[in-house]
Amino acid sequence: VISVSTAIVHFLGAAGKKVDLLLNGVTGPFIWGLEEGSSCIYTDVNRHRVKTGEGFKDFFERMSKELVR
């Protein structure tokens, strides 16, 4: 599942389902922390953040390459 921060991510994370979470830079919800990678709350939730100075087009191109792996 690919999602932004919603209750669905929490439900799936608690159920141990794989989720790729899209976050908007460091202004995303604080509960997910400030880093990319696995969440400390749910190990099956992988966080992806827009990097400083990175446009959304570049972010989604980077994301598509990461998700193919």
PDB file of C-alpha atoms in Angstrom, residues 14-61:
ATOM      1  CA  ALA A  14      -0.413  -2.555  13.432  1.00  0.00           C
ATOM      2  CA  ALA A  15      -1.524  -5.517  11.300  1.00  0.00           C
ATOM      3  CA  GLY A  16       2.046  -6.008  10.031  1.00  0.00           C
ATOM      4  CA  LYS A  17       1.240  -5.101   6.426  1.00  0.00           C
ATOM      5  CA  LYS A  18       3.831  -3.402   4.202  1.00  0.00           C
ATOM      6  CA  VAL A  19       3.147   0.316   3.672  1.00  0.00           C
ATOM      7  CA  ASP A  20       5.131   2.980   1.840  1.00  0.00           C
ATOM      8  CA  LEU A  21       4.334   6.257   3.561  1.00  0.00           C
ATOM      9  CA  LEU A  22       4.723   9.538   1.647  1.00  0.00           C
ATOM     10  CA  LEU A  23       5.624  12.534   3.804  1.00  0.00           C
ATOM     11  CA  ASN A  24       6.191  16.169   2.878  1.00  0.00           C
ATOM     12  CA  GLY A  25       9.711  16.956   4.089  1.00  0.00           C
ATOM     13  CA  VAL A  26      10.214  17.791   7.751  1.00  0.00           C
ATOM     14  CA  THR A  27       6.768  19.377   8.042  1.00  0.00           C
ATOM     15  CA  GLY A  28       5.049  15.979   7.964  1.00  0.00           C
ATOM     16  CA  PRO A  29       3.342  14.680  11.120  1.00  0.00           C
ATOM     17  CA  PHE A  30       5.850  14.555  13.998  1.00  0.00           C
ATOM     18  CA  ILE A  31       4.791  11.050  15.043  1.00  0.00           C
ATOM     19  CA  TRP A  32       6.675   9.588  12.080  1.00  0.00           C
ATOM     20  CA  GLY A  33      10.007  11.156  13.083  1.00  0.00           C
ATOM     21  CA  LEU A  34      12.291  13.144  10.805  1.00  0.00           C
ATOM     22  CA  GLU A  35      14.135  10.370   8.980  1.00  0.00           C
ATOM     23  CA  GLU A  36      13.372   8.147   5.998  1.00  0.00           C
ATOM     24  CA  GLY A  37      13.297   4.360   6.182  1.00  0.00           C
ATOM     25  CA  SER A  38      11.533   2.005   8.558  1.00  0.00           C
ATOM     26  CA  SER A  39       9.321   3.532  11.207  1.00  0.00           C
ATOM     27  CA  CYS A  40      10.187   2.964  14.858  1.00  0.00           C
ATOM     28  CA  ILE A  41       6.455   2.558  15.552  1.00  0.00           C
ATOM     29  CA  TYR A  42       5.647   0.014  12.821  1.00  0.00           C
ATOM     30  CA  THR A  43       8.584  -1.844  11.264  1.00  0.00           C
ATOM     31  CA  ASP A  44       6.616  -2.613   8.073  1.00  0.00           C
ATOM     32  CA  VAL A  45       5.952   1.079   7.382  1.00  0.00           C
ATOM     33  CA  ASN A  46       8.665   2.568   5.189  1.00  0.00           C
ATOM     34  CA  ARG A  47       8.791   6.383   5.306  1.00  0.00           C
ATOM     35  CA  HIS A  48       9.634   8.451   2.225  1.00  0.00           C
ATOM     36  CA  ARG A  49      10.182  12.194   2.639  1.00  0.00           C
ATOM     37  CA  VAL A  50      10.538  15.019   0.152  1.00  0.00           C
ATOM     38  CA  LYS A  51      14.109  16.251   0.611  1.00  0.00           C
ATOM     39  CA  THR A  52      14.876  19.946   1.105  1.00  0.00           C
ATOM     40  CA  GLY A  53      14.888  21.656  -2.285  1.00  0.00           C
ATOM     41  CA  GLU A  54      13.444  18.606  -4.041  1.00  0.00           C
ATOM     42  CA  GLY A  55      10.346  19.215  -6.150  1.00  0.00           C
ATOM     43  CA  PHE A  56       7.429  16.809  -6.166  1.00  0.00           C
ATOM     44  CA  LYS A  57       8.301  15.611  -9.693  1.00  0.00           C
ATOM     45  CA  ASP A  58      11.815  14.663  -8.565  1.00  0.00           C
ATOM     46  CA  PHE A  59      10.422  13.099  -5.388  1.00  0.00           C
ATOM     47  CA  PHE A  60       8.013  10.858  -7.302  1.00  0.00           C
ATOM     48  CA  GLU A  61      10.713   9.873  -9.807  1.00  0.00           C
TER      49      GLU A  61
END
